[in-house]
């Protein structure tokens, strides 16, 4: 029974979650694009000599605002720091998951570790804990809604289970229970649509932890388009509106 | 709330869901980065006066009626039904926010609270709950455009009285048409407020600069924009645009009124003619040497309050500073200034729509900022700011005077 549930979570549900996420983002994008466009500028003006003098207007400025968050750096450097750690960490984690594939070799193919030897996951965990705990205090608490906490909790579950896979499975006497190569085989079976039971590659008692990690990641993908996480797609266009 | 009233209000809400508004409503991370940006929060510490707090009043409605998650699990986003009680929250969003957009500078996504506020305002109009003094004034402005023949005659008569005043005050102007009307092909159509303080200094300066100008029959202020009624906003602007096109003027100079300037230039424009604010015209005269100013005529340390709609939302930062530096050697900046200047707390029509007690309470931070400057005069280039700053100076017993930039330039003119 449990075997079947874990198989569903780790194989068919992964595909469902991806398709759901892509369709959801497409739906949201269509919803935005089909809405009428305001025929006027929404820009605010940075300190320049005249409104026609736009030294840092347009897309370049919007990209800078989106990825560097300069105003946050200026007015709330602590939040800026943890947000940057979180976002950069997530990007590195996505790359390091791709690195699990035998075809990608950012870290030596023979190494049992992922990129960063587990430190990236730990950094993201700390950032998430900060983001979660600040929601229990002061004005941020007053403006938060239940989904804000649940989303952070879901992310925390995903990352902490990832930490356990990355670190915990090396705690046995014989060294790694599951190596980068084992996980790579599972990932490869997914991208080749072989529908092989992951148990074939992933042995030992850590299997449910991986299952839980994949379940959380699936849920994350599924809620992304229908929650505020969709800012992943819209942060840049919104900043472009501000920059004109 | 009756079902049909609710349906029509929800339809009004749907009509406001533009591309940008949808993005603003879907994407707020409730990160709180905008919290400290709002003068009302900075003055009171109340979460309902934060940008995100105000936006949540509308976002929670949006979640309920326009999102899948809000419909399936409203408890997740605290989605709410539209009812009479919630309309109080809607009112709070619409008329405790000045639309200054300072929060937009702080938000990592640049979410525009003023855009979310337009939903609140249109719901209030639909429910006949908007502040009536604003609507009455907006209707008066529109009526003036409709009955233009009658109002033009009346206006011309009023100008005769003002002309006398100009000649009495400034004898050098005797024999000239000091307040010209209906000048075909004029360089500048000057759109003032109805009151003399908006006309006399500007007329004096434009005449001194040898400008070919014409005074508009219509007042600049746009109460339609304050009340949040798009059609009224456009009708009020159209009267002036039609006048500018009929006279074939090269430029339209809007008096010191932030919203009037922003609406005409950035909402209604662009046009065949250029739209500027009066302080930009004055800056040009100073730079071109068309007027001479005597720095000894205006005494005391001067500071400048950047009106949100002219500066942050209109892009005019340096022109007023050039004017003031030409008037005095003792100019100090407010801290913070320009894009980050604190809103006076009276914009967005709040000077008329909100109780003075509320405006004074929520502008404490502004009073502190003014006091810290040590200035004797705070100059500004917006009618609403002028009114609010005057009240603030009285309420917080600040030892300073509020002046329009144009009035200071007129005072410093060398005959
Ligand atoms: S800063 Fe922007 S994203 Fe953050 S709470 Fe405020 S409006 Fe929302
Ligand atoms: S627009 Fe201005 S008044 Fe309104 S929430 Fe933002 S900072 Fe506050």
mmCIF file of C-alpha atoms in Angstrom, chain B residues 130-346:
data_model
loop_
_atom_site.group_PDB
_atom_site.id
_atom_site.type_symbol
_atom_site.label_atom_id
_atom_site.label_comp_id
_atom_site.label_asym_id
_atom_site.label_seq_id
_atom_site.Cartn_x
_atom_site.Cartn_y
_atom_site.Cartn_z
ATOM 1 C CA UNK B 130 -17.932 58.757 -1.821
ATOM 2 C CA UNK B 131 -17.231 62.072 -0.063
ATOM 3 C CA UNK B 132 -19.889 64.367 -1.444
ATOM 4 C CA UNK B 133 -17.902 67.617 -1.324
ATOM 5 C CA UNK B 134 -15.563 66.140 -3.940
ATOM 6 C CA UNK B 135 -18.370 65.030 -6.257
ATOM 7 C CA UNK B 136 -20.186 68.335 -5.946
ATOM 8 C CA UNK B 137 -17.042 70.222 -6.899
ATOM 9 C CA UNK B 138 -16.328 67.863 -9.791
ATOM 10 C CA UNK B 139 -19.865 68.364 -11.096
ATOM 11 C CA UNK B 140 -19.483 72.133 -10.798
ATOM 12 C CA UNK B 141 -16.325 71.983 -12.883
ATOM 13 C CA UNK B 142 -18.053 69.949 -15.572
ATOM 14 C CA UNK B 143 -21.089 72.249 -15.584
ATOM 15 C CA UNK B 144 -18.730 75.146 -16.161
ATOM 16 C CA UNK B 145 -17.554 73.469 -19.331
ATOM 17 C CA UNK B 146 -21.099 72.715 -20.498
ATOM 18 C CA UNK B 147 -22.408 76.262 -19.898
ATOM 19 C CA UNK B 148 -19.234 77.802 -21.186
ATOM 20 C CA UNK B 149 -20.847 80.921 -22.709
ATOM 21 C CA UNK B 150 -22.427 82.038 -19.449
ATOM 22 C CA UNK B 151 -19.446 81.142 -17.288
ATOM 23 C CA UNK B 152 -16.972 82.771 -19.633
ATOM 24 C CA UNK B 153 -18.789 86.103 -19.374
ATOM 25 C CA UNK B 154 -18.844 85.857 -15.601
ATOM 26 C CA UNK B 155 -15.196 84.895 -15.503
ATOM 27 C CA UNK B 156 -14.189 87.790 -17.764
ATOM 28 C CA UNK B 157 -15.925 90.161 -15.365
ATOM 29 C CA UNK B 158 -14.054 88.706 -12.397
ATOM 30 C CA UNK B 159 -10.806 89.183 -14.288
ATOM 31 C CA UNK B 160 -11.588 92.876 -14.766
ATOM 32 C CA UNK B 161 -11.505 93.260 -10.997
ATOM 33 C CA UNK B 162 -8.250 91.349 -10.771
ATOM 34 C CA UNK B 163 -6.700 93.445 -13.529
ATOM 35 C CA UNK B 164 -7.357 96.544 -11.443
ATOM 36 C CA UNK B 165 -5.668 94.899 -8.498
ATOM 37 C CA UNK B 166 -2.592 94.119 -10.597
ATOM 38 C CA UNK B 167 -2.305 97.683 -11.851
ATOM 39 C CA UNK B 168 -2.772 99.078 -8.346
ATOM 40 C CA UNK B 169 -0.060 96.816 -6.950
ATOM 41 C CA UNK B 170 2.397 97.008 -9.805
ATOM 42 C CA UNK B 171 2.120 100.427 -11.432
ATOM 43 C CA UNK B 172 4.572 99.488 -14.177
ATOM 44 C CA UNK B 173 1.872 97.260 -15.632
ATOM 45 C CA UNK B 174 -0.528 100.170 -16.257
ATOM 46 C CA UNK B 175 -1.823 100.333 -19.800
ATOM 47 C CA UNK B 176 -1.071 96.684 -20.557
ATOM 48 C CA UNK B 177 -3.503 93.796 -20.728
ATOM 49 C CA UNK B 178 -2.183 92.255 -17.567
ATOM 50 C CA UNK B 179 -4.456 89.222 -17.576
ATOM 51 C CA UNK B 180 -5.014 88.347 -21.234
ATOM 52 C CA UNK B 181 -7.866 86.052 -22.254
ATOM 53 C CA UNK B 182 -8.555 84.339 -25.575
ATOM 54 C CA UNK B 183 -5.150 85.048 -27.113
ATOM 55 C CA UNK B 184 -5.016 83.092 -30.377
ATOM 56 C CA UNK B 185 -1.658 81.435 -30.990
ATOM 57 C CA UNK B 186 -0.317 82.353 -27.538
ATOM 58 C CA UNK B 187 2.848 80.618 -26.472
ATOM 59 C CA UNK B 188 1.372 79.674 -23.130
ATOM 60 C CA UNK B 189 -2.121 78.837 -21.931
ATOM 61 C CA UNK B 190 -1.938 79.311 -18.183
ATOM 62 C CA UNK B 191 -4.415 77.148 -16.291
ATOM 63 C CA UNK B 192 -4.833 78.527 -12.793
ATOM 64 C CA UNK B 193 -7.042 77.952 -9.803
ATOM 65 C CA UNK B 194 -10.063 80.202 -9.444
ATOM 66 C CA UNK B 195 -8.491 82.233 -6.652
ATOM 67 C CA UNK B 196 -6.395 85.378 -7.052
ATOM 68 C CA UNK B 197 -3.350 83.891 -5.315
ATOM 69 C CA UNK B 198 -2.996 81.471 -8.182
ATOM 70 C CA UNK B 199 -3.352 84.116 -10.873
ATOM 71 C CA UNK B 200 -1.681 87.313 -9.695
ATOM 72 C CA UNK B 201 1.927 86.197 -9.069
ATOM 73 C CA UNK B 202 1.980 84.099 -12.243
ATOM 74 C CA UNK B 203 0.548 86.969 -14.304
ATOM 75 C CA UNK B 204 3.095 89.338 -12.859
ATOM 76 C CA UNK B 205 6.002 87.028 -13.707
ATOM 77 C CA UNK B 206 4.799 86.119 -17.207
ATOM 78 C CA UNK B 207 4.280 89.792 -18.021
ATOM 79 C CA UNK B 208 7.734 90.631 -16.688
ATOM 80 C CA UNK B 209 9.194 87.897 -18.894
ATOM 81 C CA UNK B 210 7.404 89.370 -21.925
ATOM 82 C CA UNK B 211 5.536 86.115 -22.456
ATOM 83 C CA UNK B 212 2.743 85.762 -24.970
ATOM 84 C CA UNK B 213 0.166 84.059 -22.763
ATOM 85 C CA UNK B 214 -3.508 83.578 -22.241
ATOM 86 C CA UNK B 215 -5.375 82.720 -19.068
ATOM 87 C CA UNK B 216 -7.623 79.700 -19.243
ATOM 88 C CA UNK B 217 -11.301 80.137 -18.422
ATOM 89 C CA UNK B 218 -11.215 76.922 -16.480
ATOM 90 C CA UNK B 219 -9.666 76.108 -13.140
ATOM 91 C CA UNK B 220 -6.940 73.475 -13.139
ATOM 92 C CA UNK B 221 -7.997 71.422 -10.118
ATOM 93 C CA UNK B 222 -9.469 68.061 -11.032
ATOM 94 C CA UNK B 223 -11.925 66.891 -8.392
ATOM 95 C CA UNK B 224 -12.894 64.025 -10.680
ATOM 96 C CA UNK B 225 -9.450 62.520 -10.102
ATOM 97 C CA UNK B 226 -9.752 62.935 -6.339
ATOM 98 C CA UNK B 227 -13.131 61.265 -6.206
ATOM 99 C CA UNK B 228 -11.812 58.504 -8.483
ATOM 100 C CA UNK B 229 -14.325 58.974 -11.283
ATOM 101 C CA UNK B 230 -12.572 58.422 -14.590
ATOM 102 C CA UNK B 231 -15.286 59.901 -16.752
ATOM 103 C CA UNK B 232 -15.464 63.071 -14.639
ATOM 104 C CA UNK B 233 -11.664 63.314 -14.656
ATOM 105 C CA UNK B 234 -11.645 63.215 -18.438
ATOM 106 C CA UNK B 235 -14.521 65.670 -18.834
ATOM 107 C CA UNK B 236 -12.802 68.184 -16.570
ATOM 108 C CA UNK B 237 -9.586 67.875 -18.581
ATOM 109 C CA UNK B 238 -11.355 67.955 -21.930
ATOM 110 C CA UNK B 239 -12.652 71.502 -21.361
ATOM 111 C CA UNK B 240 -9.105 72.752 -21.004
ATOM 112 C CA UNK B 241 -7.682 70.617 -23.808
ATOM 113 C CA UNK B 242 -10.384 71.924 -26.145
ATOM 114 C CA UNK B 243 -9.534 75.490 -25.172
ATOM 115 C CA UNK B 244 -5.810 74.895 -25.799
ATOM 116 C CA UNK B 245 -6.530 73.350 -29.190
ATOM 117 C CA UNK B 246 -8.923 76.142 -30.183
ATOM 118 C CA UNK B 247 -6.413 78.823 -29.262
ATOM 119 C CA UNK B 248 -3.596 76.806 -30.893
ATOM 120 C CA UNK B 249 -1.238 77.468 -27.993
ATOM 121 C CA UNK B 250 2.250 75.990 -27.971
ATOM 122 C CA UNK B 251 2.320 75.087 -24.328
ATOM 123 C CA UNK B 252 -0.042 74.555 -21.425
ATOM 124 C CA UNK B 253 1.311 75.644 -18.049
ATOM 125 C CA UNK B 254 -0.608 74.234 -15.120
ATOM 126 C CA UNK B 255 -0.606 76.285 -11.938
ATOM 127 C CA UNK B 256 0.874 74.935 -8.749
ATOM 128 C CA UNK B 257 -1.514 72.005 -8.448
ATOM 129 C CA UNK B 258 0.117 68.562 -8.408
ATOM 130 C CA UNK B 259 -2.803 66.376 -9.392
ATOM 131 C CA UNK B 260 -3.941 68.737 -12.143
ATOM 132 C CA UNK B 261 -0.440 68.622 -13.628
ATOM 133 C CA UNK B 262 -0.015 64.876 -13.364
ATOM 134 C CA UNK B 263 -3.454 64.073 -14.719
ATOM 135 C CA UNK B 264 -3.060 66.421 -17.674
ATOM 136 C CA UNK B 265 0.488 65.403 -18.555
ATOM 137 C CA UNK B 266 0.735 61.758 -17.622
ATOM 138 C CA UNK B 267 -2.860 60.515 -17.696
ATOM 139 C CA UNK B 268 -4.458 62.519 -20.527
ATOM 140 C CA UNK B 269 -1.348 63.428 -22.542
ATOM 141 C CA UNK B 270 0.585 63.547 -24.767
ATOM 142 C CA UNK B 271 -0.861 66.286 -26.981
ATOM 143 C CA UNK B 272 0.326 68.438 -29.859
ATOM 144 C CA UNK B 273 1.163 71.075 -27.270
ATOM 145 C CA UNK B 274 3.548 70.637 -24.360
ATOM 146 C CA UNK B 275 2.278 70.398 -20.772
ATOM 147 C CA UNK B 276 4.412 71.844 -17.996
ATOM 148 C CA UNK B 277 3.899 72.982 -14.453
ATOM 149 C CA UNK B 278 4.240 76.671 -13.633
ATOM 150 C CA UNK B 279 7.549 76.207 -11.792
ATOM 151 C CA UNK B 280 9.110 74.805 -14.972
ATOM 152 C CA UNK B 281 8.063 77.949 -16.822
ATOM 153 C CA UNK B 282 9.562 80.114 -14.092
ATOM 154 C CA UNK B 283 12.781 78.101 -14.178
ATOM 155 C CA UNK B 284 12.991 78.746 -17.931
ATOM 156 C CA UNK B 285 12.611 82.515 -17.454
ATOM 157 C CA UNK B 286 15.345 82.509 -14.818
ATOM 158 C CA UNK B 287 17.727 80.423 -16.905
ATOM 159 C CA UNK B 288 17.092 82.512 -20.020
ATOM 160 C CA UNK B 289 17.564 85.731 -18.051
ATOM 161 C CA UNK B 290 14.058 86.891 -18.963
ATOM 162 C CA UNK B 291 13.322 87.921 -15.386
ATOM 163 C CA UNK B 292 15.640 89.484 -12.831
ATOM 164 C CA UNK B 293 15.346 88.606 -9.171
ATOM 165 C CA UNK B 294 16.646 90.416 -6.126
ATOM 166 C CA UNK B 295 17.705 88.026 -3.365
ATOM 167 C CA UNK B 296 17.377 90.665 -0.685
ATOM 168 C CA UNK B 297 13.621 90.942 -1.145
ATOM 169 C CA UNK B 298 12.704 87.618 0.459
ATOM 170 C CA UNK B 299 14.047 87.179 3.973
ATOM 171 C CA UNK B 300 14.578 84.021 5.985
ATOM 172 C CA UNK B 301 15.748 80.456 5.403
ATOM 173 C CA UNK B 302 13.712 78.648 2.760
ATOM 174 C CA UNK B 303 13.091 74.956 2.360
ATOM 175 C CA UNK B 304 11.084 73.120 -0.298
ATOM 176 C CA UNK B 305 8.393 70.474 0.065
ATOM 177 C CA UNK B 306 8.295 68.276 -3.067
ATOM 178 C CA UNK B 307 4.612 67.703 -3.884
ATOM 179 C CA UNK B 308 4.217 63.980 -4.584
ATOM 180 C CA UNK B 309 2.314 64.449 -7.838
ATOM 181 C CA UNK B 310 4.835 66.896 -9.240
ATOM 182 C CA UNK B 311 8.022 65.238 -8.007
ATOM 183 C CA UNK B 312 7.828 61.473 -7.470
ATOM 184 C CA UNK B 313 4.881 61.051 -9.808
ATOM 185 C CA UNK B 314 5.606 63.860 -12.232
ATOM 186 C CA UNK B 315 9.396 63.956 -12.473
ATOM 187 C CA UNK B 316 9.844 67.660 -11.684
ATOM 188 C CA UNK B 317 12.579 67.983 -9.080
ATOM 189 C CA UNK B 318 15.055 70.641 -10.105
ATOM 190 C CA UNK B 319 12.857 73.434 -11.510
ATOM 191 C CA UNK B 320 11.481 74.601 -8.135
ATOM 192 C CA UNK B 321 14.943 74.386 -6.604
ATOM 193 C CA UNK B 322 16.380 76.568 -9.365
ATOM 194 C CA UNK B 323 13.643 79.113 -8.680
ATOM 195 C CA UNK B 324 14.237 79.107 -4.928
ATOM 196 C CA UNK B 325 18.008 79.358 -5.273
ATOM 197 C CA UNK B 326 17.437 82.402 -7.454
ATOM 198 C CA UNK B 327 15.350 83.934 -4.688
ATOM 199 C CA UNK B 328 17.632 83.234 -1.738
ATOM 200 C CA UNK B 329 21.134 82.206 -0.721
ATOM 201 C CA UNK B 330 19.713 80.516 2.357
ATOM 202 C CA UNK B 331 18.064 77.389 0.945
ATOM 203 C CA UNK B 332 18.021 74.113 2.879
ATOM 204 C CA UNK B 333 16.725 70.729 1.809
ATOM 205 C CA UNK B 334 14.212 68.787 3.829
ATOM 206 C CA UNK B 335 15.462 65.367 4.873
ATOM 207 C CA UNK B 336 14.477 63.137 3.143
ATOM 208 C CA UNK B 337 13.687 65.009 -0.041
ATOM 209 C CA UNK B 338 12.813 64.584 -3.726
ATOM 210 C CA UNK B 339 11.607 61.055 -4.494
ATOM 211 C CA UNK B 340 11.651 60.124 -0.801
ATOM 212 C CA UNK B 341 10.082 63.254 0.602
ATOM 213 C CA UNK B 342 7.306 62.604 3.113
ATOM 214 C CA UNK B 343 3.831 63.284 1.764
ATOM 215 C CA UNK B 344 2.132 66.259 3.446
ATOM 216 C CA UNK B 345 -0.890 64.084 4.209
ATOM 217 C CA UNK B 346 -3.418 66.232 2.381
#
